[in-house]
mmCIF file of C-alpha atoms in Angstrom:
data_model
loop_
_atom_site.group_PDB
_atom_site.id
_atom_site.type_symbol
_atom_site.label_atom_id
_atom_site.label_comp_id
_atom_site.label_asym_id
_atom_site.label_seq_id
_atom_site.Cartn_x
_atom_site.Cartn_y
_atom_site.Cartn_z
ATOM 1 C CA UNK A 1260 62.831 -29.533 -17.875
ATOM 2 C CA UNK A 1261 63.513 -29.695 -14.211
ATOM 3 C CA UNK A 1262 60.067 -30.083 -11.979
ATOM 4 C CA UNK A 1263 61.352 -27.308 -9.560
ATOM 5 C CA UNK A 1264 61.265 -25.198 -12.110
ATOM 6 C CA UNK A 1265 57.962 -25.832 -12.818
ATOM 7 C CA UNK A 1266 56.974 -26.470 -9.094
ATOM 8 C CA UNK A 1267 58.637 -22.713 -8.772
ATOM 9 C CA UNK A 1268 56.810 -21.395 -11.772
ATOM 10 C CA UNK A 1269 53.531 -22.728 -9.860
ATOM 11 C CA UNK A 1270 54.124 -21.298 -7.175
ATOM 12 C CA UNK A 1271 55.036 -17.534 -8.063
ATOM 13 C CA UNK A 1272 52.501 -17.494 -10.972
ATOM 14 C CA UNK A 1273 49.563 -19.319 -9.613
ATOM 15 C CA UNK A 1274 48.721 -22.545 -10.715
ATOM 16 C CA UNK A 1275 46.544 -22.015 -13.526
ATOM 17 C CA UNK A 1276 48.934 -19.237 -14.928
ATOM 18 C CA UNK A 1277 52.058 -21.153 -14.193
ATOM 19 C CA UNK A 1278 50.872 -24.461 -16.097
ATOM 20 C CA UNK A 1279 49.571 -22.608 -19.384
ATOM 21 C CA UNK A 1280 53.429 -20.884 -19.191
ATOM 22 C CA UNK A 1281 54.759 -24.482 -19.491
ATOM 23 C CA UNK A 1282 52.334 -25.308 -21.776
ATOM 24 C CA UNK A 1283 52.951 -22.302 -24.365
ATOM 25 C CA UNK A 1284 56.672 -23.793 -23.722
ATOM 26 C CA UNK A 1285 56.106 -26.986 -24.864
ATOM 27 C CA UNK A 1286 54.299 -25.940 -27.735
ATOM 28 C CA UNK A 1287 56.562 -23.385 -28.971
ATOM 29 C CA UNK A 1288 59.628 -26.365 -27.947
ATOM 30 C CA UNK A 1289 57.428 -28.806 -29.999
ATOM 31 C CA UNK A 1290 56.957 -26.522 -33.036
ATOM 32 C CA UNK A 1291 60.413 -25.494 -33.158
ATOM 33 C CA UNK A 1292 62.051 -29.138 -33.048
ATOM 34 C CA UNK A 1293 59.191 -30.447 -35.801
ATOM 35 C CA UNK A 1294 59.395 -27.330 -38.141
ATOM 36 C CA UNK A 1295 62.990 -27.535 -39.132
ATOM 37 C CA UNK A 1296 63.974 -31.439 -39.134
ATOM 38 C CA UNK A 1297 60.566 -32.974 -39.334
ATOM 39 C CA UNK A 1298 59.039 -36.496 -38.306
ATOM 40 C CA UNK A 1299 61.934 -38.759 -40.196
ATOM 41 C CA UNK A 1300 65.266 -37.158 -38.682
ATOM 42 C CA UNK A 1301 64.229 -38.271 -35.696
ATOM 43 C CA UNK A 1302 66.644 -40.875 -36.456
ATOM 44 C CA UNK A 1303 69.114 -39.276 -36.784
ATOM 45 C CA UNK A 1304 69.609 -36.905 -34.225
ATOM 46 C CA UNK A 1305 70.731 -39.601 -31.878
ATOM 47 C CA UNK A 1306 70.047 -41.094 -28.303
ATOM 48 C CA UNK A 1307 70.001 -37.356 -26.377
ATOM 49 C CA UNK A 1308 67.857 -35.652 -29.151
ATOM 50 C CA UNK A 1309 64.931 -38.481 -29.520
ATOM 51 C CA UNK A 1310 65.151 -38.053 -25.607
ATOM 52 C CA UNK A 1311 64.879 -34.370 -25.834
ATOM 53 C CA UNK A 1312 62.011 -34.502 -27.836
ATOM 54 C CA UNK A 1313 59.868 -37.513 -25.761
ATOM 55 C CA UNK A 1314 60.159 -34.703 -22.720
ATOM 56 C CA UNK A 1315 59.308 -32.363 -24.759
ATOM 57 C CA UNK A 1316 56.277 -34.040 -26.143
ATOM 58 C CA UNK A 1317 55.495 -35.603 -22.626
ATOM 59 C CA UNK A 1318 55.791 -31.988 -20.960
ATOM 60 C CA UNK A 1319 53.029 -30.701 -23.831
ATOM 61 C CA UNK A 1320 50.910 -33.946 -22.677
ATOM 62 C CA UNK A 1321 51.319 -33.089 -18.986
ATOM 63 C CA UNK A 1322 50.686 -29.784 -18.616
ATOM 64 C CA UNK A 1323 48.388 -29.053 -21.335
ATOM 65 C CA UNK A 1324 45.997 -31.947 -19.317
ATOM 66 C CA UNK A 1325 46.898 -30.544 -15.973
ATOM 67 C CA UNK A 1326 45.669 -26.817 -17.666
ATOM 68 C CA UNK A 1327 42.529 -28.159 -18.946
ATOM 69 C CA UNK A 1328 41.523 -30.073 -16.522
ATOM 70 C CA UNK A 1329 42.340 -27.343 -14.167
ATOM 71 C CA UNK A 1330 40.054 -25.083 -16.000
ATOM 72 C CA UNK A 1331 37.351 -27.421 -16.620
ATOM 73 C CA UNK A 1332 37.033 -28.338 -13.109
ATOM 74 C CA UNK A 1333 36.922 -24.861 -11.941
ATOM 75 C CA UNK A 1334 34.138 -23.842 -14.911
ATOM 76 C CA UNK A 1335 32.472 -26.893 -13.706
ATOM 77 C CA UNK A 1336 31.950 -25.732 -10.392
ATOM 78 C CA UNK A 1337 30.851 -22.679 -11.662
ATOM 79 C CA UNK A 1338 28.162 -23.990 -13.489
ATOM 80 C CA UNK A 1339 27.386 -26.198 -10.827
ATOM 81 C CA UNK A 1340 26.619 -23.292 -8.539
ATOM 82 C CA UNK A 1341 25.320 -20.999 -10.937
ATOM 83 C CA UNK A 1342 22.363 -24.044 -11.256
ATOM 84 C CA UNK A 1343 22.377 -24.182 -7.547
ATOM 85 C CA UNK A 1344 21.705 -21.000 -7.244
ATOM 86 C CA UNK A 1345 18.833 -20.782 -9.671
ATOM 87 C CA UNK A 1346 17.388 -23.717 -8.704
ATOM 88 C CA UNK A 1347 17.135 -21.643 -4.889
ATOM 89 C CA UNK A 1348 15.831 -18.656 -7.011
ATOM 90 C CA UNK A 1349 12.976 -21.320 -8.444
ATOM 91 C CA UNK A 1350 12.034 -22.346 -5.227
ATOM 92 C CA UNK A 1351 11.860 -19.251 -4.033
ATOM 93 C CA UNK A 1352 9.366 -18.135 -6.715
ATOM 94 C CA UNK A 1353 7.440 -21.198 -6.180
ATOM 95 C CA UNK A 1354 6.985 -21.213 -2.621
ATOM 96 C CA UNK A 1355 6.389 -17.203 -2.394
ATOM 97 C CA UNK A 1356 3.502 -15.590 -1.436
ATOM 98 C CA UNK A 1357 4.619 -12.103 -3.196
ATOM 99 C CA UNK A 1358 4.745 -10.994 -6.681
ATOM 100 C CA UNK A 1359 7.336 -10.055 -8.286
ATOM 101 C CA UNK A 1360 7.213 -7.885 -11.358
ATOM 102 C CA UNK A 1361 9.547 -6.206 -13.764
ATOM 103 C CA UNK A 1362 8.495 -3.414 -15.909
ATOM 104 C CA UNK A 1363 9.726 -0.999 -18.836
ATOM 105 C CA UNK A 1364 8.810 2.751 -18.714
ATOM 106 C CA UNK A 1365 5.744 2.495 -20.561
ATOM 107 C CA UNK A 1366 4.499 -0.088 -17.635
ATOM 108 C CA UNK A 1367 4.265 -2.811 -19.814
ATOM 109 C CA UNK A 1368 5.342 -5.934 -17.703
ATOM 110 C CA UNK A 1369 8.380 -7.806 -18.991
ATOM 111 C CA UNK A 1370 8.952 -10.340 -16.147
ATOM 112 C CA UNK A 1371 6.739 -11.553 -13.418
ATOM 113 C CA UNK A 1372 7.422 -14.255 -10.193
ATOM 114 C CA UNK A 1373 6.008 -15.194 -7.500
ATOM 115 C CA UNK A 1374 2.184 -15.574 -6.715
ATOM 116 C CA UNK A 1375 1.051 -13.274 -9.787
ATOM 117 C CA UNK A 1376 -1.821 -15.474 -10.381
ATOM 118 C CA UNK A 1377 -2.893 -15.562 -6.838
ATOM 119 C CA UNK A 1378 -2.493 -11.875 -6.801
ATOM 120 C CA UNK A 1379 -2.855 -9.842 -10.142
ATOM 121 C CA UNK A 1380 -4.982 -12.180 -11.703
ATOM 122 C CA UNK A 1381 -2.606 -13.516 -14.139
ATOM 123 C CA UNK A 1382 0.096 -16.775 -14.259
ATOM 124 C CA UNK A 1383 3.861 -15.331 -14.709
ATOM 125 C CA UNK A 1384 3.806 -15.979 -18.660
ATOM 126 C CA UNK A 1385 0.434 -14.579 -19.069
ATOM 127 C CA UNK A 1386 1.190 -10.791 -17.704
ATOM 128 C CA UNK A 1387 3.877 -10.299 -19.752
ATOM 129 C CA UNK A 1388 2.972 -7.765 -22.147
ATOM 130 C CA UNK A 1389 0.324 -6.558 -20.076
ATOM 131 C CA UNK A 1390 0.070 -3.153 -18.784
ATOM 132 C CA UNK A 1391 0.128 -2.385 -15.276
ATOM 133 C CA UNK A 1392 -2.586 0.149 -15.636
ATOM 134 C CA UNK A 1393 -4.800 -2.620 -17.113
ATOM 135 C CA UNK A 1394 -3.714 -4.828 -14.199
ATOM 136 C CA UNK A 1395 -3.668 -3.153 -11.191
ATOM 137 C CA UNK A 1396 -5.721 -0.158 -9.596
ATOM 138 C CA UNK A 1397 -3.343 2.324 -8.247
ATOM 139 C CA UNK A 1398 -4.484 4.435 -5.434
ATOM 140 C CA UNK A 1399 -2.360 7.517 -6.452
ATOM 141 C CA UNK A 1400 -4.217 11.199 -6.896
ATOM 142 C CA UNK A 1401 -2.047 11.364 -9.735
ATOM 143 C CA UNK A 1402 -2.834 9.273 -12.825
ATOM 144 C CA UNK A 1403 0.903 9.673 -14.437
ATOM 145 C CA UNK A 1404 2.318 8.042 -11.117
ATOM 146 C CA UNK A 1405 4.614 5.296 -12.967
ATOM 147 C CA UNK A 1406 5.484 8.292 -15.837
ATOM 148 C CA UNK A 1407 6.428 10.573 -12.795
ATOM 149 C CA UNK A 1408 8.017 7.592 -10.792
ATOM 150 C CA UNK A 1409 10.692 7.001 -13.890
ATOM 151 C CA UNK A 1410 11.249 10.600 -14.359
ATOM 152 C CA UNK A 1411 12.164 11.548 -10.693
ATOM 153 C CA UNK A 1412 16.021 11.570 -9.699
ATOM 154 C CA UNK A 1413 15.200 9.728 -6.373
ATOM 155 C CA UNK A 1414 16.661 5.849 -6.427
ATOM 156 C CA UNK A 1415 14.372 5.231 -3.343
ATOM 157 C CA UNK A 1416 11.666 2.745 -2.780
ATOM 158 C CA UNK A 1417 8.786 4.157 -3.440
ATOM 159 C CA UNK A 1418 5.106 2.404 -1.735
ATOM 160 C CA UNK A 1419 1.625 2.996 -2.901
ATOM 161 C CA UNK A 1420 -1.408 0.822 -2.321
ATOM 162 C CA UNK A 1421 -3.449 -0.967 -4.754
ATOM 163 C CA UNK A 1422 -6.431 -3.195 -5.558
ATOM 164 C CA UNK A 1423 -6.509 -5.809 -8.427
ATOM 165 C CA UNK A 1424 -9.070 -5.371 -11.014
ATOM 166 C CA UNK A 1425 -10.534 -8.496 -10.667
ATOM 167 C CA UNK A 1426 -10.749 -8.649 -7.484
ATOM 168 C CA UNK A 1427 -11.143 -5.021 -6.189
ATOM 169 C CA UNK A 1428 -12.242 -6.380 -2.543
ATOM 170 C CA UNK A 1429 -8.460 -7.231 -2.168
ATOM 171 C CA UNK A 1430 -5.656 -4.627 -1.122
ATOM 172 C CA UNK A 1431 -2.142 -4.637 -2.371
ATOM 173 C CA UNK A 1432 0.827 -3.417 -1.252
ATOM 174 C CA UNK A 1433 3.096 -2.261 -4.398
ATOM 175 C CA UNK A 1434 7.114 -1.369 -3.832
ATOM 176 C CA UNK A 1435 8.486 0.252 -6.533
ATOM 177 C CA UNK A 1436 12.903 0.357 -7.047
ATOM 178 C CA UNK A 1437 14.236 1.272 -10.163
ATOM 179 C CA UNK A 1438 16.088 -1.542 -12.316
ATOM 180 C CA UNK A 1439 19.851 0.238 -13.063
ATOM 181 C CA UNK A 1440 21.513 -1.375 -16.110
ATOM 182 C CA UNK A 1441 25.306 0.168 -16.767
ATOM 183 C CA UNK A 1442 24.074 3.444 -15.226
ATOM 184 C CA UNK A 1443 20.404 4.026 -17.140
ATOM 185 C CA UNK A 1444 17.503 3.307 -15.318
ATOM 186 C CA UNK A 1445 15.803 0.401 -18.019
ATOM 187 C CA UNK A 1446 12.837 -0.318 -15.745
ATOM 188 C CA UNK A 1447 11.534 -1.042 -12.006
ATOM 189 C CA UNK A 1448 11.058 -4.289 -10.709
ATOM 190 C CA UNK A 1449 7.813 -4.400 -8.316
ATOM 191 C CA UNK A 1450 7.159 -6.398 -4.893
ATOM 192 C CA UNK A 1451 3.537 -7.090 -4.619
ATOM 193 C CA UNK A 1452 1.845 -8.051 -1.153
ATOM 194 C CA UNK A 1453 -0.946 -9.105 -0.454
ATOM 195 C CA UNK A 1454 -2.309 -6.444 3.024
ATOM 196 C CA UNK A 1455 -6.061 -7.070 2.888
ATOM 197 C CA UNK A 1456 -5.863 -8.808 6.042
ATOM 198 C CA UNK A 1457 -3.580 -5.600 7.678
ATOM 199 C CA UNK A 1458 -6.401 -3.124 6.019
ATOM 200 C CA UNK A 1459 -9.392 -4.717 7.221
ATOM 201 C CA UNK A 1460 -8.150 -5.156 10.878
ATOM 202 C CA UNK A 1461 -6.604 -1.593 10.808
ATOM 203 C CA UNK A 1462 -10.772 -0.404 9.043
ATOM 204 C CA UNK A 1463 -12.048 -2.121 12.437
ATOM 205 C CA UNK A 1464 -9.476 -0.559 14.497
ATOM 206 C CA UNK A 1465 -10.445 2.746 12.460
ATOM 207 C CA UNK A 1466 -14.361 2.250 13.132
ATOM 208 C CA UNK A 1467 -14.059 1.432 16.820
ATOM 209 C CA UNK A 1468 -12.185 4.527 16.978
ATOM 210 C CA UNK A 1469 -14.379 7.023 15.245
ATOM 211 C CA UNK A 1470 -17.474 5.515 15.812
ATOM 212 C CA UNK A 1471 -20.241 5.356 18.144
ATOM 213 C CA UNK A 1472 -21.121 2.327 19.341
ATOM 214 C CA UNK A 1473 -24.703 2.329 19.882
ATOM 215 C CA UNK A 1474 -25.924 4.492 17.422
ATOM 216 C CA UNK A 1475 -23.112 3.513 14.995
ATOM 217 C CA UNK A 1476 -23.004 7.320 14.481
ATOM 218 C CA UNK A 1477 -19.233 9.162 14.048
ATOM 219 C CA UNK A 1478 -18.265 10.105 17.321
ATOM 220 C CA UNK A 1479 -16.667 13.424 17.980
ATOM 221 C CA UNK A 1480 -12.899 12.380 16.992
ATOM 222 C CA UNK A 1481 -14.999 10.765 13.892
ATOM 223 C CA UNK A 1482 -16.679 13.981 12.908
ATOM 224 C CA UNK A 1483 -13.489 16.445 13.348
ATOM 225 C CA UNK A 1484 -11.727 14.013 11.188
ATOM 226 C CA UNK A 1485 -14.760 14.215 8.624
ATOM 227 C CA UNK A 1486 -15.200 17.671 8.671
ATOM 228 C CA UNK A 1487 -11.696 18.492 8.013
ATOM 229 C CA UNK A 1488 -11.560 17.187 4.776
ATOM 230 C CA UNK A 1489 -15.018 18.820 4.120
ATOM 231 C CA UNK A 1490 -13.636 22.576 4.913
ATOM 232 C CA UNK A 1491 -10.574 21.613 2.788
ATOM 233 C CA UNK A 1492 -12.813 21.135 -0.714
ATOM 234 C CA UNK A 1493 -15.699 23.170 0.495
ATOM 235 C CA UNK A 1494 -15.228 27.224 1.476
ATOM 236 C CA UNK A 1495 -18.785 27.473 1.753
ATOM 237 C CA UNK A 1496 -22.640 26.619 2.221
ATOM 238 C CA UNK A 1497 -21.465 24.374 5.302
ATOM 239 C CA UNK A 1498 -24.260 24.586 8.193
ATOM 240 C CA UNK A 1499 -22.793 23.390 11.697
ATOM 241 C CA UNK A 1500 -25.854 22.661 14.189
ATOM 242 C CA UNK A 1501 -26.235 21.230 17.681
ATOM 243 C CA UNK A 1502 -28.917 19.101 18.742
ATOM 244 C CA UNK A 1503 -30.019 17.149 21.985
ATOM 245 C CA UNK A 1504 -33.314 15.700 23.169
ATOM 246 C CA UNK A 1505 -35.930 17.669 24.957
ATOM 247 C CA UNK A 1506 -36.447 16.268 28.979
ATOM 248 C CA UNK A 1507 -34.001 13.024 28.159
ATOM 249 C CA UNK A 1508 -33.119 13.013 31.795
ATOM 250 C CA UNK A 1509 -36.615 12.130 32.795
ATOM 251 C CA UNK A 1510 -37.146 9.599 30.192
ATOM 252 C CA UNK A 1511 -33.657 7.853 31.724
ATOM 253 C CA UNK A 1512 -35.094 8.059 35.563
ATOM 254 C CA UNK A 1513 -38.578 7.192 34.514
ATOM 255 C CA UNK A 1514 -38.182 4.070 32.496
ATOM 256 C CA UNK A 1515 -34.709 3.030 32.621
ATOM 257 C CA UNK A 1516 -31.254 3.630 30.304
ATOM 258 C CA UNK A 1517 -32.526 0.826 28.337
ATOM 259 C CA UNK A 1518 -35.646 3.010 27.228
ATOM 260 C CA UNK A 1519 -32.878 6.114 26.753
ATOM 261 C CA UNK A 1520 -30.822 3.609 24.549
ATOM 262 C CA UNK A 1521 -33.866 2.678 22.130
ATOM 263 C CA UNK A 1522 -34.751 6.360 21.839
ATOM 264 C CA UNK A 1523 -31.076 7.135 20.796
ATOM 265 C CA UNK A 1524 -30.956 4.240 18.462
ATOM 266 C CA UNK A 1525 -33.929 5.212 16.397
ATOM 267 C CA UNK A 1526 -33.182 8.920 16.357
ATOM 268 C CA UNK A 1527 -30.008 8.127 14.662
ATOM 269 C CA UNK A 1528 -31.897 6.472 11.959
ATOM 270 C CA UNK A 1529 -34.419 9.415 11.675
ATOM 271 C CA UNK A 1530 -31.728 11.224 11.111
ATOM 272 C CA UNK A 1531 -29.578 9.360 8.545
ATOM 273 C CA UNK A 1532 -33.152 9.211 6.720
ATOM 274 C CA UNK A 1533 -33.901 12.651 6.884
ATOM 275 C CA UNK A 1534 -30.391 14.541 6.252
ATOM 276 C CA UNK A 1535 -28.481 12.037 4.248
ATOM 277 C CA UNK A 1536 -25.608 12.300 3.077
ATOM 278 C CA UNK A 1537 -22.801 13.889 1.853
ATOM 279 C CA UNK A 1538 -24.511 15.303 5.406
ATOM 280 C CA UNK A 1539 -22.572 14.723 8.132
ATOM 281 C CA UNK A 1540 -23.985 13.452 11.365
ATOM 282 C CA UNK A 1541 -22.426 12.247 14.523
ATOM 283 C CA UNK A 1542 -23.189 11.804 18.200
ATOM 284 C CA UNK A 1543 -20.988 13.648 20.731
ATOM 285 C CA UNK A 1544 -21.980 11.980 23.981
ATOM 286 C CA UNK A 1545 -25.261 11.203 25.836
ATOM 287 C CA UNK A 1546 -28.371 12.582 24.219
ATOM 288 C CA UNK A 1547 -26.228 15.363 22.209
ATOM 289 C CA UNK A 1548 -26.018 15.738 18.384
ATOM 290 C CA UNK A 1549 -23.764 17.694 15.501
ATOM 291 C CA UNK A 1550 -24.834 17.966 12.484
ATOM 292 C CA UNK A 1551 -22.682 19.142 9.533
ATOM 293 C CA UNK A 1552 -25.215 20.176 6.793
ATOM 294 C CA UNK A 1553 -23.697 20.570 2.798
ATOM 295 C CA UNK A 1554 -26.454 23.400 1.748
ATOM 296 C CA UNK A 1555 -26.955 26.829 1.928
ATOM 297 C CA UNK A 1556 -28.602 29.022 4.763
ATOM 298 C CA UNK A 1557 -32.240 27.965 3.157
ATOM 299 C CA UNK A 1558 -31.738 24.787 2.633
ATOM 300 C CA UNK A 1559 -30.364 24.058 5.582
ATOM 301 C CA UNK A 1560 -32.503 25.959 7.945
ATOM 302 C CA UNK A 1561 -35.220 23.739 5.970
ATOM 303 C CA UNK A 1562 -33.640 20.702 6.565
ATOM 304 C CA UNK A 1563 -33.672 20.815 10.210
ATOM 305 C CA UNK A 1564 -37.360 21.939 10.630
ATOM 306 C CA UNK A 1565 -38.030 19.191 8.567
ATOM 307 C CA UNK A 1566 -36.114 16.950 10.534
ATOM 308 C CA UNK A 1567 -37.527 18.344 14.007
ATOM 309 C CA UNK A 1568 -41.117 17.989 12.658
ATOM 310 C CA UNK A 1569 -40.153 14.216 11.685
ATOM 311 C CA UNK A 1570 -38.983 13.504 15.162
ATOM 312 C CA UNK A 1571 -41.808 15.514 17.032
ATOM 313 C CA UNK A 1572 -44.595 13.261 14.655
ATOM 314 C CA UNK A 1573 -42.989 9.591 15.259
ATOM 315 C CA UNK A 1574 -43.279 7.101 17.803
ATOM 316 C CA UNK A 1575 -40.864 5.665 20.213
ATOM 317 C CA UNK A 1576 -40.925 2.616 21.920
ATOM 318 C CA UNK A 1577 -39.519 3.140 25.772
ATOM 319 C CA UNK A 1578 -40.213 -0.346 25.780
ATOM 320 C CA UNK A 1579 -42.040 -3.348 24.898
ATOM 321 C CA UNK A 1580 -45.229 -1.879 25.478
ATOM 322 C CA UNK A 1581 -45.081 1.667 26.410
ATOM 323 C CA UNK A 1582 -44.453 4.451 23.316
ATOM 324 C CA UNK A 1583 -44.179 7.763 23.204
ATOM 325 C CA UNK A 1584 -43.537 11.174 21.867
ATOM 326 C CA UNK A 1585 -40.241 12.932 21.874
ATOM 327 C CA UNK A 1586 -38.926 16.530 20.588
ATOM 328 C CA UNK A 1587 -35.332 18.156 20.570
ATOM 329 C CA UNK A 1588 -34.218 21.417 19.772
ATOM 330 C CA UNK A 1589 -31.470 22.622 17.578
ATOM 331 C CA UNK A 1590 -28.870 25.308 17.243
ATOM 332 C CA UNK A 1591 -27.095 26.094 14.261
ATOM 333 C CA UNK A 1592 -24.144 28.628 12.723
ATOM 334 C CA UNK A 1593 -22.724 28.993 9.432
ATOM 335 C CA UNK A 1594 -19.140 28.577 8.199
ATOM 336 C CA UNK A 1595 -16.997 31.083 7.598
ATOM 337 C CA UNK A 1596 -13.872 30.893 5.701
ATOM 338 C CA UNK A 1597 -10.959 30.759 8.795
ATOM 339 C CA UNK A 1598 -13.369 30.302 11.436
ATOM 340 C CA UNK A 1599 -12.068 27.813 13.402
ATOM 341 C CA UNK A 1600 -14.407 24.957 13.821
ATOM 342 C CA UNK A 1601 -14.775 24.689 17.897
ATOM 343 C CA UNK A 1602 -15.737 28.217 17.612
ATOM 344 C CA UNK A 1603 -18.204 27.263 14.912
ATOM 345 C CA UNK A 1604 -19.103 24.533 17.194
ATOM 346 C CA UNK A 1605 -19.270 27.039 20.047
ATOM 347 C CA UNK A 1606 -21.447 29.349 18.377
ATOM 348 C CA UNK A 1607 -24.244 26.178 17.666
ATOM 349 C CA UNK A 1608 -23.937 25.409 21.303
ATOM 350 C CA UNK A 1609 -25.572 28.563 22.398
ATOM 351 C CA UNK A 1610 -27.914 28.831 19.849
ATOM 352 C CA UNK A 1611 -29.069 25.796 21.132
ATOM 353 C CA UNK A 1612 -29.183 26.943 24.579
ATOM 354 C CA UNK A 1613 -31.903 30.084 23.148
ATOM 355 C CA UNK A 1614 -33.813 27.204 21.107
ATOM 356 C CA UNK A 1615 -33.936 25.640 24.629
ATOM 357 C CA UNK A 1616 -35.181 28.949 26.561
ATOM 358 C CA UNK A 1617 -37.708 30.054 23.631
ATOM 359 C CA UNK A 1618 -40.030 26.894 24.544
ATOM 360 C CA UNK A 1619 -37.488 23.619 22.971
ATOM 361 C CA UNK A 1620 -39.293 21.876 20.130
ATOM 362 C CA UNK A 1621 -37.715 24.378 17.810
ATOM 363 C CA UNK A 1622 -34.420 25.490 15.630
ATOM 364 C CA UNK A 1623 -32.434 29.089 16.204
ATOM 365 C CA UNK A 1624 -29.691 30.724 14.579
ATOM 366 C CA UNK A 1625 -26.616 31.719 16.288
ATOM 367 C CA UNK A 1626 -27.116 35.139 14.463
ATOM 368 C CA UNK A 1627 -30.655 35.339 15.202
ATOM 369 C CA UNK A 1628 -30.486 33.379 18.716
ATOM 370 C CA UNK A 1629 -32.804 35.865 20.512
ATOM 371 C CA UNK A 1630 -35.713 35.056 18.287
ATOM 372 C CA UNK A 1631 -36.898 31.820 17.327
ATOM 373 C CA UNK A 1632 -37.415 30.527 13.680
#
């Protein structure tokens, strides 16, 4: 067989296809020559015919080597970086600081990586089987979040937060992405990070923000935020009242803002004692209070004559060794459903200002603010 013919059939077929051609030759050359004459008339078929055969039987050894060793070589390599390529997947596990979690639609885990242990409380052979549920905390209002996650068309990535259930202190980070197998969704593989770090530095942020801080009251941003959810659940029975301390200009010029501060700093904790919560109670600047009371008219018009009584019987230290009395007056309105609440606000203001001209020391009603109560 000439080699350009073979070189040729290399080169048009490729050289894996071109060498199993030759070899299917040689085989169907070898079979022919043995299946008619056989092994003993070699002998006889003269010089040119035992010649004919040795090429054809060295073509068949050739080619057939060249084939396999061609394809051997090439699976070789293929296995070679198949095994490279987990042994980067290992090391990625290994040396991760994430979890990595693949579950069915009954959230049962079927495959776990990464830091698991670290970070759900379990090694990666340990949580399998496991139910998320059991596992992991999931701050969703709705209880049938992985049910309604599977059901849903969206192929999105879907992020909710989460604490571990043995260590609830920590906060997780959980990205859900559905696992697509020949078209059907057969489960969700799960990114866990650890974010307690992130959370507690954005709860500072978060407190510096909507506190106060010297009485560690809510400050006014604090309180509208609070409230809002408040009028959300609640429609009624919510008391809005205004507060400040009688003559707190004169306590300031006689004995100093340090005296004001002490006298701010234990009326805040009269107050948390006397109207705790789900009460709300915040500071909106100098010596001026709001007051967000969960009760109705009663109980709340109760609950601030008991709280100006408190204030009027205890004693303040101004400083190390002078004490003294102090009173405020208060002005409160009632919630109505729509009212906006800087009208509400508005309306406790001025009742204020009548609890202020009817002799301070004393609470009023924005509906009744030209008699005291």
């Amino acid at each position: 067989m000439p080699s350009s013919l073979i070189i040729a059939n290399s080169l048009i077929s490729g050289e894996i296809f071109g060498s199993v051609t030759v070899m299917v030759i040689a085989i169907i050359a070898t079979i022919a020559a043995f299946s008619s004459l056989g092994p003993m008339m070699l002998l006889q078929i003269g010089a040119l015919g035992r010649q004919a055969v040795l090429q054809t039987y060295l073509i068949f050894a050739v080619f057939t080597e060249r084939t396999i060793s061609v394809l051997f070589m090439r699976n070789k390599n293929l296995v070679q970086s198949v095994s490279t390529r987990e042994q980067m997947l290992a090391l990625v596990m290994v040396n991760s600081t994430d979890s990595i979690v693949n579950i069915n639609h009954a959230g049962l885990c079927l495959w776990s990586g990464g830091a698991s242990l670290d970070l759900l409380g379990y090694s990666n052979q340990d949580i399998v089987g496991k139910n998320l549920n059991d596992v992991l905390s999931i701050e969703n209002k709705n209880p049938d979040f992985i049910e309604n996650f599977f059901n849903s068309s969206t192929e999105k990535l879907e992020t909710v937060l989460a604490k571990p259930i043995f260590d609830p202190s920590r906060a997780l980070n959980l990205s859900f992405r559905k696992f697509i197998t020949d078209g059907i969704v057969s489960g969700a593989i799960i990114t866990v990070n650890d974010i307690t770090e992130e959370s507690e530095k954005l709860a500072v942020a978060v407190e510096k923000s909507e506190k106060d801080p010297l009485t560690r009251l809510l400050n006014r941003y604090g309180f509208n935020e609070k409230i809002k959810s408040v009028l959300e659940t609640q429609a009624e029975n919510i008391c809005i009242s205004y507060l400040d301390i009688d003559h707190f200009k004169q306590i300031n010029d006689t004995y100093g803002h340090e005296a004001g501060d002490r006298i701010l700093t234990e009326l805040a904790r009269l107050m948390q004692a006397t109207v705790p919560p789900p009460n709300i109670i915040s500071r909106f600047g100098g010596d001026e209070f709001v007051i967000a009371i969960i009760a109705n008219p009663t109980d709340a018009q109760n609950s601030l004559n008991t709280l100006i009584e408190t204030i009027s019987t205890t004693v303040f230290s101004l400083t190390d060794t002078v004490k003294a009395h102090i009173t405020i007056s208060c002005g409160y309105s009632f919630y109505k459903k729509g009212k906006p609440l800087d009208i509400l606000i508005q309306e406790a203001d001025s009742a204020l200002y009548n609890a202020k001209q009817s002799g301070r020391n004393r609470v009023c009603n924005f509906v009744q603010s030209n008699s005291a109560t």
